Tab-separated table of C-alpha atoms and ligand atoms in Angstrom:
chain	number	residue	atom	x	y	z
G	1	MET	CA	121.118	77.447	-60.000
G	2	ALA	CA	119.788	75.149	-57.268
G	3	VAL	CA	117.021	72.727	-58.210
G	4	ASN	CA	114.373	72.797	-55.522
G	5	GLY	CA	116.908	74.774	-53.506
G	6	VAL	CA	116.690	78.017	-51.621
G	7	TYR	CA	118.072	80.905	-53.589
G	8	LYS	CA	118.435	83.990	-51.465
G	9	PRO	CA	120.938	86.471	-52.805
G	10	ASP	CA	121.652	89.452	-50.556
G	11	MET	CA	119.914	91.850	-52.920
G	12	ASN	CA	116.731	90.005	-51.969
G	13	ARG	CA	116.751	91.312	-48.423
G	14	VAL	CA	114.181	93.896	-47.599
G	15	PRO	CA	116.170	97.086	-47.593
G	16	THR	CA	115.708	99.426	-44.693
G	17	GLY	CA	117.198	102.809	-43.965
G	18	GLU	CA	117.195	106.215	-45.589
G	19	PHE	CA	118.606	105.085	-48.904
G	20	PHE	CA	115.371	103.379	-49.863
G	21	LEU	CA	112.842	105.646	-48.181
G	22	PRO	CA	110.812	107.636	-50.662
G	23	SER	CA	111.114	111.320	-49.929
G	24	ARG	CA	110.823	114.605	-51.735
G	25	ARG	CA	114.497	114.576	-52.663
G	26	THR	CA	114.698	111.043	-53.910
G	27	ASN	CA	113.150	109.054	-56.685
G	28	GLY	CA	112.136	105.397	-56.491
G	29	PHE	CA	115.765	104.258	-56.470
G	30	GLY	CA	116.691	106.506	-53.568
G	31	VAL	CA	118.827	108.569	-55.928
G	32	GLN	CA	119.267	112.300	-55.470
G	33	ALA	CA	117.030	113.399	-58.258
G	34	GLU	CA	116.284	117.107	-58.078
G	35	ASP	CA	118.482	118.121	-60.983
G	36	THR	CA	118.241	114.968	-63.015
G	37	LYS	CA	117.346	115.525	-66.656
G	38	ILE	CA	118.240	112.671	-68.934
G	39	CYS	CA	117.303	112.433	-72.575
G	40	VAL	CA	117.493	108.885	-73.895
G	41	ILE	CA	118.008	109.207	-77.640
G	42	MET	CA	117.032	106.154	-79.652
G	43	VAL	CA	119.178	105.371	-82.688
G	44	GLY	CA	118.692	102.817	-85.443
G	45	LEU	CA	117.078	101.944	-88.725
G	46	PRO	CA	113.288	101.500	-88.790
G	47	ALA	CA	111.854	98.253	-87.369
G	48	ARG	CA	114.718	97.713	-84.922
G	49	GLY	CA	112.501	97.734	-81.839
G	50	LYS	CA	113.250	101.341	-80.815
G	51	SER	CA	109.647	102.212	-79.937
G	52	LEU	CA	109.172	98.940	-78.128
G	53	ILE	CA	112.327	99.516	-76.083
G	54	ALA	CA	111.238	103.109	-75.338
G	55	GLN	CA	107.826	101.953	-74.124
G	56	LYS	CA	109.296	99.241	-71.914
G	57	VAL	CA	111.782	101.637	-70.324
G	58	VAL	CA	109.019	104.133	-69.543
G	59	ARG	CA	106.790	101.415	-68.069
G	60	TYR	CA	109.681	100.219	-65.895
G	61	LEU	CA	110.511	103.749	-64.744
G	62	HIS	CA	106.876	104.584	-63.958
G	63	TRP	CA	106.626	101.383	-61.946
G	64	LEU	CA	109.594	102.673	-59.941
G	65	SER	CA	107.915	106.093	-59.535
G	66	ILE	CA	110.328	107.836	-61.889
G	67	LYS	CA	108.553	110.242	-64.204
G	68	ALA	CA	109.430	109.674	-67.834
G	69	LYS	CA	107.885	110.500	-71.200
G	70	ILE	CA	108.359	109.430	-74.806
G	71	PHE	CA	108.625	112.023	-77.572
G	72	ASN	CA	107.968	110.032	-80.732
G	73	VAL	CA	109.058	111.957	-83.829
G	74	GLY	CA	106.919	109.697	-86.047
G	75	GLN	CA	103.798	110.987	-84.261
G	76	TYR	CA	104.861	114.612	-84.831
G	77	ARG	CA	105.624	113.829	-88.489
G	78	ARG	CA	102.180	112.235	-88.913
G	79	THR	CA	100.377	115.523	-88.210
G	80	ALA	CA	101.692	116.939	-91.514
G	81	THR	CA	102.270	113.655	-93.378
G	82	PRO	CA	99.956	110.940	-92.086
G	83	ASN	CA	100.464	108.326	-94.823
G	84	PRO	CA	103.839	108.808	-96.499
G	85	THR	CA	105.225	106.379	-99.069
G	86	ALA	CA	108.842	105.232	-99.000
G	87	GLU	CA	109.912	108.151	-101.255
G	88	PHE	CA	109.111	110.594	-98.466
G	89	PHE	CA	112.093	109.154	-96.556
G	90	ASP	CA	114.542	109.465	-99.474
G	91	THR	CA	117.100	112.100	-98.426
G	92	SER	CA	117.166	113.479	-101.976
G	93	ASN	CA	113.507	114.443	-101.473
G	94	SER	CA	113.965	117.984	-100.190
G	95	GLU	CA	110.313	118.492	-99.231
G	96	GLY	CA	110.387	115.247	-97.219
G	97	GLU	CA	113.644	116.298	-95.546
G	98	LYS	CA	112.154	119.640	-94.560
G	99	LEU	CA	109.053	118.061	-93.037
G	100	ARG	CA	111.059	115.413	-91.190
G	101	MET	CA	113.380	118.022	-89.727
G	102	ALA	CA	110.366	120.088	-88.656
G	103	ALA	CA	108.911	117.053	-86.864
G	104	ALA	CA	112.205	116.414	-85.059
G	105	GLU	CA	112.439	120.100	-84.136
G	106	ALA	CA	108.903	120.099	-82.696
G	107	ALA	CA	109.577	116.942	-80.643
G	108	VAL	CA	112.857	118.277	-79.236
G	109	SER	CA	111.275	121.638	-78.373
G	110	ASP	CA	108.409	119.919	-76.516
G	111	MET	CA	110.940	117.761	-74.704
G	112	CYS	CA	112.928	120.825	-73.592
G	113	ARG	CA	109.718	122.410	-72.293
G	114	TYR	CA	108.871	119.199	-70.433
G	115	PHE	CA	112.177	119.392	-68.568
G	116	ALA	CA	111.979	123.152	-68.042
G	117	ASN	CA	108.525	122.712	-66.435
G	118	GLY	CA	109.892	119.989	-64.135
G	119	GLU	CA	107.430	117.444	-65.507
G	120	GLY	CA	109.823	114.493	-65.360
G	121	LEU	CA	113.355	113.202	-64.977
G	122	ILE	CA	113.719	111.219	-68.150
G	123	ALA	CA	112.620	111.818	-71.729
G	124	ILE	CA	112.971	109.390	-74.578
G	125	LEU	CA	113.443	110.844	-78.030
G	126	ASP	CA	112.099	108.097	-80.249
G	127	ALA	CA	113.283	108.588	-83.823
G	128	THR	CA	115.871	106.940	-86.050
G	129	ASN	CA	118.480	109.628	-85.274
G	130	SER	CA	120.397	107.682	-87.845
G	131	THR	CA	123.041	110.195	-88.942
G	132	LYS	CA	125.901	111.705	-87.002
G	133	ALA	CA	124.756	115.179	-88.004
G	134	ARG	CA	121.298	114.579	-86.480
G	135	ARG	CA	122.831	113.219	-83.285
G	136	ARG	CA	125.184	116.213	-82.949
G	137	TRP	CA	122.241	118.523	-83.413
G	138	VAL	CA	120.251	116.782	-80.641
G	139	GLN	CA	123.387	116.732	-78.490
G	140	GLU	CA	123.831	120.498	-78.838
G	141	ARG	CA	120.165	121.222	-78.077
G	142	CYS	CA	120.355	119.087	-74.934
G	143	ARG	CA	123.677	120.545	-73.807
G	144	SER	CA	122.355	124.087	-74.098
G	145	GLU	CA	119.424	123.142	-71.832
G	146	GLY	CA	121.558	121.256	-69.260
G	147	ILE	CA	120.076	117.896	-70.260
G	148	GLU	CA	122.271	114.788	-70.063
G	149	THR	CA	122.131	112.456	-73.048
G	150	LEU	CA	122.175	108.692	-73.296
G	151	TYR	CA	122.121	107.225	-76.809
G	152	VAL	CA	120.561	103.807	-77.201
G	153	GLU	CA	121.257	102.245	-80.572
G	154	SER	CA	119.524	99.074	-81.703
G	155	LYS	CA	121.513	97.493	-84.511
G	156	CYS	CA	120.264	94.370	-86.175
G	157	ASP	CA	120.992	93.144	-89.705
G	158	GLU	CA	119.258	89.805	-89.424
G	159	GLU	CA	116.877	89.957	-92.388
G	160	SER	CA	114.416	87.412	-90.948
G	161	THR	CA	114.076	89.414	-87.688
G	162	ILE	CA	113.457	92.616	-89.619
G	163	MET	CA	110.846	91.002	-91.874
G	164	SER	CA	109.019	89.490	-88.895
G	165	ASN	CA	109.152	92.868	-87.099
G	166	ILE	CA	107.611	94.533	-90.164
G	167	LEU	CA	104.841	91.945	-90.321
G	168	GLU	CA	104.247	92.052	-86.556
G	169	VAL	CA	103.927	95.789	-86.114
G	170	LYS	CA	104.500	97.886	-89.227
G	171	THR	CA	101.702	96.666	-91.504
G	172	THR	CA	99.238	97.768	-88.810
G	173	SER	CA	100.948	101.128	-88.255
G	174	PRO	CA	98.774	104.248	-88.651
G	175	ASP	CA	101.045	105.064	-91.643
G	176	TYR	CA	99.337	102.255	-93.566
G	177	VAL	CA	95.801	102.418	-92.303
G	178	GLY	CA	93.387	100.762	-94.743
G	179	GLN	CA	96.184	99.412	-96.935
G	180	ASP	CA	96.912	95.899	-98.081
G	181	PRO	CA	99.416	94.382	-95.587
G	182	GLU	CA	101.640	93.018	-98.362
G	183	VAL	CA	101.860	96.374	-100.108
G	184	ALA	CA	102.488	98.041	-96.737
G	185	ALA	CA	105.286	95.576	-95.903
G	186	GLN	CA	106.958	96.171	-99.272
G	187	ASP	CA	106.722	99.938	-98.894
G	188	PHE	CA	108.182	99.711	-95.388
G	189	ARG	CA	111.060	97.602	-96.721
G	190	ASN	CA	111.700	100.376	-99.269
G	191	ARG	CA	111.521	102.980	-96.536
G	192	ILE	CA	114.259	101.096	-94.696
G	193	ARG	CA	116.363	101.034	-97.904
G	194	ASN	CA	116.187	104.817	-98.042
G	195	TYR	CA	117.343	105.082	-94.448
G	196	GLU	CA	120.137	102.567	-95.117
G	197	LYS	CA	121.633	104.925	-97.738
G	198	VAL	CA	122.516	107.462	-95.063
G	199	TYR	CA	122.581	105.463	-91.819
G	200	GLN	CA	125.723	105.851	-89.730
G	201	THR	CA	126.099	103.580	-86.752
G	202	ILE	CA	127.573	105.150	-83.592
G	203	ASP	CA	131.345	104.704	-83.800
G	204	GLU	CA	134.705	105.834	-82.394
G	205	ASP	CA	134.416	109.464	-83.402
G	206	GLU	CA	131.371	109.694	-81.114
G	207	SER	CA	133.247	108.200	-78.162
G	208	ASP	CA	132.719	111.399	-76.170
G	209	MET	CA	129.011	110.520	-76.013
G	210	THR	CA	127.293	108.307	-73.475
G	211	TYR	CA	125.817	105.379	-75.342
G	212	VAL	CA	124.777	101.776	-75.331
G	213	LYS	CA	124.654	99.738	-78.514
G	214	LEU	CA	122.386	96.700	-78.497
G	215	ILE	CA	123.524	94.439	-81.302
G	216	ASP	CA	121.362	91.610	-82.673
G	217	VAL	CA	118.632	91.978	-80.054
G	218	GLY	CA	121.084	92.262	-77.178
G	219	GLN	CA	123.355	89.347	-78.106
G	220	ARG	CA	126.208	91.848	-77.936
G	221	VAL	CA	126.129	95.050	-75.957
G	222	ILE	CA	128.633	97.906	-76.153
G	223	ILE	CA	128.554	100.473	-73.379
G	224	ASN	CA	130.369	103.797	-73.468
G	225	GLN	CA	130.807	106.520	-70.828
G	226	ILE	CA	127.854	105.773	-68.552
G	227	GLN	CA	127.734	108.722	-66.157
G	228	ASP	CA	125.469	108.083	-63.219
G	229	TYR	CA	123.369	105.631	-61.289
G	230	LEU	CA	120.076	106.214	-63.077
G	231	GLN	CA	121.725	105.835	-66.491
G	232	SER	CA	123.379	102.624	-65.359
G	233	ARG	CA	120.038	101.234	-64.134
G	234	VAL	CA	118.438	101.968	-67.507
G	235	VAL	CA	121.368	100.328	-69.307
G	236	TYR	CA	121.245	97.289	-67.042
G	237	TYR	CA	117.525	96.971	-67.730
G	238	LEU	CA	118.127	97.183	-71.494
G	239	MET	CA	120.779	94.480	-71.257
G	240	ASN	CA	118.235	92.096	-69.758
G	241	LEU	CA	115.519	92.448	-72.416
G	242	HIS	CA	114.807	89.753	-74.962
G	243	ILE	CA	112.045	89.145	-77.511
G	244	ARG	CA	111.819	85.368	-77.474
G	245	PRO	CA	108.166	84.312	-77.159
G	246	ARG	CA	107.286	83.292	-73.603
G	247	SER	CA	104.660	83.666	-70.894
G	248	ILE	CA	104.619	84.353	-67.181
G	249	TRP	CA	102.087	82.599	-64.978
G	250	LEU	CA	101.025	84.089	-61.658
G	251	SER	CA	99.106	82.392	-58.882
G	252	ARG	CA	98.475	83.175	-55.267
G	253	HIS	CA	99.039	80.351	-52.797
G	254	GLY	CA	96.100	78.087	-52.009
G	255	GLU	CA	93.720	79.364	-49.352
G	256	SER	CA	95.544	79.464	-45.999
G	257	LYS	CA	94.346	78.931	-42.429
G	258	TYR	CA	94.955	82.643	-41.792
G	259	ASN	CA	92.794	83.481	-44.841
G	260	LEU	CA	89.953	81.513	-43.258
G	261	GLU	CA	90.322	83.453	-40.012
G	262	GLY	CA	90.613	86.793	-41.812
G	263	LYS	CA	94.129	87.384	-40.442
G	264	ILE	CA	96.839	89.099	-42.452
G	265	GLY	CA	100.521	88.191	-42.751
G	266	GLY	CA	101.947	85.280	-40.788
G	267	ASP	CA	103.295	81.992	-42.031
G	268	ALA	CA	100.242	79.735	-41.835
G	269	ASP	CA	99.694	76.392	-43.524
G	270	ILE	CA	97.237	76.075	-46.359
G	271	SER	CA	93.660	75.052	-45.497
G	272	ASP	CA	91.955	71.873	-46.734
G	273	ARG	CA	90.644	73.809	-49.718
G	274	GLY	CA	94.115	75.276	-50.254
G	275	GLU	CA	95.396	71.708	-50.338
G	276	LEU	CA	92.843	70.869	-53.023
G	277	TYR	CA	94.122	73.813	-55.062
G	278	ALA	CA	97.716	72.638	-54.637
G	279	LYS	CA	96.670	69.235	-55.986
G	280	ALA	CA	94.720	70.822	-58.863
G	281	LEU	CA	97.497	73.243	-59.835
G	282	PRO	CA	99.595	70.813	-61.944
G	283	GLY	CA	96.523	70.063	-64.100
G	284	LEU	CA	95.632	73.744	-64.397
G	285	VAL	CA	99.209	74.561	-65.382
G	286	LYS	CA	99.304	71.749	-67.919
G	287	LYS	CA	96.105	73.040	-69.472
G	288	SER	CA	97.518	76.544	-69.801
G	289	VAL	CA	101.166	75.776	-70.541
G	290	GLY	CA	100.833	72.706	-72.741
G	291	ASP	CA	102.929	69.573	-72.569
G	292	ASN	CA	106.270	70.502	-73.994
G	293	ARG	CA	107.175	73.827	-72.533
G	294	LYS	CA	109.934	74.201	-70.026
G	295	LEU	CA	108.951	76.103	-66.939
G	296	THR	CA	110.589	77.243	-63.717
G	297	VAL	CA	108.512	77.776	-60.590
G	298	TRP	CA	109.313	80.585	-58.188
G	299	THR	CA	107.792	80.705	-54.717
G	300	SER	CA	108.337	82.856	-51.670
G	301	THR	CA	110.006	81.383	-48.574
G	302	LEU	CA	106.674	81.171	-46.727
G	303	LYS	CA	104.994	77.825	-46.128
G	304	ARG	CA	101.767	78.563	-47.959
G	305	THR	CA	103.442	79.147	-51.352
G	306	ILE	CA	105.852	76.226	-50.965
G	307	GLN	CA	102.995	73.909	-50.008
G	308	THR	CA	100.921	75.138	-52.953
G	309	ALA	CA	103.722	74.526	-55.457
G	310	ARG	CA	104.875	71.194	-54.083
G	311	PHE	CA	103.086	68.949	-56.607
G	312	LEU	CA	104.451	70.844	-59.627
G	313	GLU	CA	107.118	68.794	-61.315
G	314	PHE	CA	109.349	71.609	-62.447
G	315	GLU	CA	112.533	73.205	-61.217
G	316	LYS	CA	111.727	75.417	-58.218
G	317	LEU	CA	113.345	78.440	-56.637
G	318	GLU	CA	112.430	80.159	-53.380
G	319	TRP	CA	112.850	83.934	-53.220
G	320	LYS	CA	112.787	85.949	-50.005
G	321	ALA	CA	111.858	88.939	-52.172
G	322	LEU	CA	108.562	87.209	-53.002
G	323	ASP	CA	107.470	87.049	-49.341
G	324	GLU	CA	104.230	88.900	-48.600
G	325	LEU	CA	104.245	92.623	-47.756
G	326	ASP	CA	105.431	92.892	-44.159
G	327	SER	CA	102.560	94.229	-42.066
G	328	GLY	CA	104.792	94.961	-39.046
G	329	VAL	CA	102.872	95.327	-35.779
G	330	CYS	CA	99.663	94.323	-37.579
G	331	ASP	CA	100.980	90.915	-38.583
G	332	GLY	CA	98.531	88.235	-37.483
G	333	LEU	CA	95.620	90.647	-36.899
G	334	THR	CA	92.283	90.859	-38.721
G	335	TYR	CA	91.307	94.134	-40.418
G	336	ALA	CA	88.717	94.709	-37.662
G	337	GLU	CA	91.439	94.341	-35.010
G	338	ILE	CA	93.722	96.721	-36.886
G	339	GLU	CA	90.945	99.313	-37.095
G	340	GLU	CA	90.288	98.961	-33.375
G	341	ARG	CA	93.941	99.087	-32.220
G	342	TYR	CA	95.375	101.498	-34.797
G	343	PRO	CA	92.414	103.597	-36.036
G	344	ASP	CA	94.574	106.432	-37.429
G	345	ASP	CA	96.808	104.053	-39.270
G	346	PHE	CA	93.851	102.192	-40.641
G	347	LYS	CA	92.479	105.451	-42.053
G	348	GLN	CA	95.824	106.591	-43.398
G	349	ARG	CA	96.274	103.333	-45.248
G	350	ASP	CA	92.953	103.786	-47.016
G	351	GLU	CA	93.844	107.345	-47.952
G	352	ASP	CA	97.116	106.404	-49.627
G	353	LYS	CA	97.479	102.665	-49.708
G	354	TYR	CA	100.477	102.660	-52.045
G	355	ASN	CA	102.630	104.816	-49.791
G	356	TYR	CA	101.324	103.750	-46.392
G	357	ARG	CA	104.002	101.851	-44.465
G	358	TYR	CA	102.806	99.560	-41.644
G	359	LEU	CA	104.411	100.370	-38.296
G	360	GLY	CA	107.560	98.261	-38.305
G	361	GLY	CA	106.646	96.920	-41.734
G	362	GLU	CA	106.409	97.859	-45.382
G	363	SER	CA	104.404	99.848	-47.918
G	364	TYR	CA	103.569	98.828	-51.482
G	365	ARG	CA	106.236	101.304	-52.542
G	366	ASP	CA	108.811	99.424	-50.429
G	367	VAL	CA	107.693	96.159	-51.978
G	368	VAL	CA	108.227	97.474	-55.500
G	369	ILE	CA	111.805	98.389	-54.623
G	370	ARG	CA	112.517	94.927	-53.253
G	371	LEU	CA	110.852	93.348	-56.293
G	372	GLU	CA	113.117	95.136	-58.738
G	373	PRO	CA	115.624	92.227	-58.921
G	374	ILE	CA	112.669	89.921	-59.530
G	375	ILE	CA	111.506	92.020	-62.470
G	376	MET	CA	115.036	92.119	-63.846
G	377	GLU	CA	115.306	88.339	-63.554
G	378	LEU	CA	111.856	87.931	-65.129
G	379	GLU	CA	112.919	90.053	-68.091
G	380	ARG	CA	115.967	87.817	-68.618
G	381	SER	CA	113.991	84.582	-68.210
G	382	GLU	CA	111.621	82.613	-70.401
G	383	ASN	CA	108.602	80.705	-69.004
G	384	ILE	CA	108.175	81.296	-65.284
G	385	LEU	CA	105.350	80.433	-62.908
G	386	ILE	CA	105.292	82.528	-59.736
G	387	VAL	CA	103.352	81.294	-56.731
G	388	THR	CA	103.194	84.209	-54.361
G	389	HIS	CA	101.021	86.502	-52.243
G	390	GLN	CA	98.278	89.057	-52.867
G	391	ALA	CA	100.334	92.267	-52.502
G	392	ILE	CA	103.345	90.853	-54.332
G	393	LEU	CA	101.234	89.590	-57.181
G	394	ARG	CA	99.570	92.994	-57.481
G	395	CYS	CA	102.968	94.687	-57.836
G	396	ILE	CA	104.262	92.228	-60.440
G	397	TYR	CA	100.986	92.396	-62.353
G	398	ALA	CA	101.105	96.213	-62.240
G	399	TYR	CA	104.539	96.167	-63.894
G	400	PHE	CA	103.412	94.023	-66.817
G	401	MET	CA	99.990	95.609	-67.247
G	402	ASN	CA	101.072	99.191	-66.604
G	403	VAL	CA	98.615	99.705	-63.741
G	404	PRO	CA	99.010	103.091	-61.989
G	405	GLN	CA	99.944	103.269	-58.298
G	406	GLU	CA	96.572	104.652	-57.211
G	407	ARG	CA	94.919	101.491	-58.511
G	408	SER	CA	97.434	98.665	-58.103
G	409	PRO	CA	97.043	98.095	-54.309
G	410	TRP	CA	93.278	97.887	-54.768
G	411	MET	CA	93.206	95.324	-57.551
G	412	GLU	CA	91.213	92.163	-57.018
G	413	VAL	CA	93.388	89.093	-57.415
G	414	PRO	CA	91.306	86.091	-56.367
G	415	LEU	CA	92.636	82.922	-54.769
G	416	HIS	CA	92.649	79.669	-56.767
G	417	THR	CA	93.135	81.411	-60.101
G	418	LEU	CA	96.008	81.072	-62.559
G	419	ILE	CA	96.865	84.218	-64.495
G	420	LYS	CA	98.820	83.912	-67.742
G	421	LEU	CA	100.627	87.009	-69.030
G	422	THR	CA	102.134	86.949	-72.511
G	423	PRO	CA	104.278	89.946	-73.524
G	424	LYS	CA	103.483	91.088	-77.081
G	425	ALA	CA	105.124	93.828	-79.132
G	426	TYR	CA	103.474	96.822	-77.480
G	427	SER	CA	101.305	95.258	-74.780
G	428	THR	CA	100.819	92.231	-72.548
G	429	GLN	CA	98.060	89.707	-73.199
G	430	GLU	CA	96.196	88.276	-70.211
G	431	GLU	CA	94.237	85.062	-69.652
G	432	ARG	CA	92.735	83.825	-66.374
G	433	LEU	CA	92.017	80.209	-65.532
G	434	LYS	CA	89.913	79.628	-62.449
G	435	ALA	CA	90.115	76.356	-60.514
G	436	ASP	CA	86.744	75.023	-59.498
G	437	ILE	CA	87.660	75.073	-55.809
G	438	PRO	CA	85.980	77.603	-53.529
G	439	ALA	CA	88.050	79.951	-51.391
G	440	VAL	CA	87.399	82.993	-49.212
G	441	SER	CA	87.803	86.376	-50.850
G	442	THR	CA	90.606	88.285	-49.137
G	443	PHE	CA	89.788	91.469	-51.021
G	444	ARG	CA	89.044	94.430	-48.742
G	445	GLU	CA	87.336	97.472	-50.162
G	446	LYS	CA	88.328	100.977	-49.130
G	447	GLY	CA	86.785	101.826	-45.744
G	448	SER	CA	85.762	98.264	-44.957
G	449	SER	CA	87.020	96.088	-42.114
G	450	ALA	CA	84.571	93.271	-42.813
G	451	LYS	CA	85.767	89.726	-42.310
G	452	HIS	CA	86.804	87.710	-45.387
G	453	GLN	CA	83.785	86.115	-47.073
P	501	ATP	P1	110.428	102.840	-86.487
P	501	ATP	O1	111.749	103.498	-86.666
P	501	ATP	O2	109.709	102.585	-87.751
P	501	ATP	O3	109.555	103.566	-85.526
P	501	ATP	P2	111.221	100.946	-84.443
P	501	ATP	O4	112.704	100.742	-84.477
P	501	ATP	O5	110.694	101.877	-83.403
P	501	ATP	O6	110.720	101.352	-85.889
P	501	ATP	P3	109.400	99.021	-83.350
P	501	ATP	O7	108.118	99.597	-83.831
P	501	ATP	O8	109.669	99.195	-81.905
P	501	ATP	O9	110.611	99.513	-84.262
P	501	ATP	O10	109.464	97.476	-83.712
P	501	ATP	C1	108.903	96.515	-82.884
P	501	ATP	C2	109.406	95.150	-83.314
P	501	ATP	O11	110.813	95.061	-83.036
P	501	ATP	C3	108.759	94.035	-82.549
P	501	ATP	O12	108.390	93.046	-83.485
P	501	ATP	C4	109.846	93.536	-81.609
P	501	ATP	O13	109.742	92.138	-81.375
P	501	ATP	C5	111.121	93.861	-82.336
P	501	ATP	N1	112.277	94.171	-81.488
P	501	ATP	C6	112.286	94.516	-80.191
P	501	ATP	N2	113.538	94.746	-79.744
P	501	ATP	C7	114.358	94.564	-80.808
P	501	ATP	C8	115.754	94.682	-81.006
P	501	ATP	N3	116.573	95.032	-79.994
P	501	ATP	N4	116.245	94.440	-82.248
P	501	ATP	C9	115.425	94.099	-83.260
P	501	ATP	N5	114.086	93.973	-83.136
P	501	ATP	C10	113.546	94.200	-81.938
P	502	F6P	O1	109.653	104.393	-89.552
P	502	F6P	C1	110.561	105.392	-89.266
P	502	F6P	C2	110.023	106.442	-88.336
P	502	F6P	O2	109.544	105.881	-87.145
P	502	F6P	C3	108.950	107.362	-88.941
P	502	F6P	O3	107.622	107.055	-88.603
P	502	F6P	C4	109.317	108.712	-88.395
P	502	F6P	O4	108.864	109.759	-89.205
P	502	F6P	C5	110.831	108.624	-88.329
P	502	F6P	O5	111.127	107.276	-88.028
P	502	F6P	C6	111.408	109.502	-87.248
P	502	F6P	O6	112.829	109.415	-87.227
P	502	F6P	P1	113.688	110.414	-88.111
P	502	F6P	O7	113.224	111.760	-87.760
P	502	F6P	O8	115.079	110.117	-87.713
P	502	F6P	O9	113.417	110.106	-89.524
């Protein structure tokens, strides 16, 4: 990895051509998708991160415009048994067994309907699916409906990880609402013991199935019989996940000379006030990051981000994929000039900003596709500070904060502000630190072509 070097792998290039164009017959990856029906079946003892993994996969897929939905058997079970004790999960408890099977049955039936109604391409069946018999049953149901299956097992026997998982998420589960956290943790430990009595990990006699086994939070990964592109993307994503505590900092470049003139795109220098922000950034980062944390800084290849990051004393990488959305023939124009020269385009962009592609340039949708390697790398990494551009920052922020496409291109992301995102178990925490250095606002409301203020 180059220190202060330019890192531009080929996958960073802005892809052009039919493969990446969104159309009726393709999903966000450019994959033929009409008949795709994949059920991702989670497998593993309780508190192995199955729900967390399911939620992350769905967030990732939605970000890529691939419709996906989680069917959580625990939620179905809770309608009949909202606050079970550990005994409910003992397989010698026939009443418990009956109710658990009914919950699984209801979830699988809803999932089959979801596919039959063409509501999505991927479903995630989130349950322990911890016995071979249960997995065969799900397998048969899916096969009879023409649904492909991908088993994802999370296997982890590290007692300290399990205990910290229980304390992090299980004591606040709706199963234990109003209960003492210590009692809840003990009951959950006993619940796991009951599952352990019957748990069968995926092994050789299931080698006809497509599966990925994540062992010890991804330290080892076993992959079997991956069938197609979409499955392989999901598996690759899973292989990159980790749960080590870390944060991601996002900042736009300091105010640029183009920002002052209200022009979009280009490769302008930063303004005097942008320079002040560049000088203030190390202090702002220190305040937010603390003294001892290691950090890597990513910038785009454009001057304004490199200039903004230049006083930061950390390892730096430049990514072509972080360059601003390409505004094609409108590069270097103000919004008023665009409205005057390309009135239809200007209107179309307001009507569907996410999908609108500038003549000879890009749409937000295109940007998301080119940012996919960045997201993958971010998932693998620890503390990263990204100094980038308005549209790019919106797309990265949308991934972490689960912002829908109708809203993400319209989000306000002010200049001279450091955003800290900290992934937590089921959500991402956000903090904003504003530098006391004025800058124009480059935010443009729908319908407006007013100059930057
Ligand atoms: P249950 O079967 O009770 O629904 P679960 O397996 O779905 O449990 P989660 O609720 O997702 O478990 O547990 C979340 C916790 O698991 C978090 O604390 C998270 O840090 C941790 N975690 C995430 N991924 C993994 C993994 N691959 N292995 C072990 N723990 C993980
Ligand atoms: O904690 C285990 C759990 O998430 C329960 O909430 C839920 O009832 C169960 O797993 C679903 O999996 P299974 O149907 O395999 O027991």
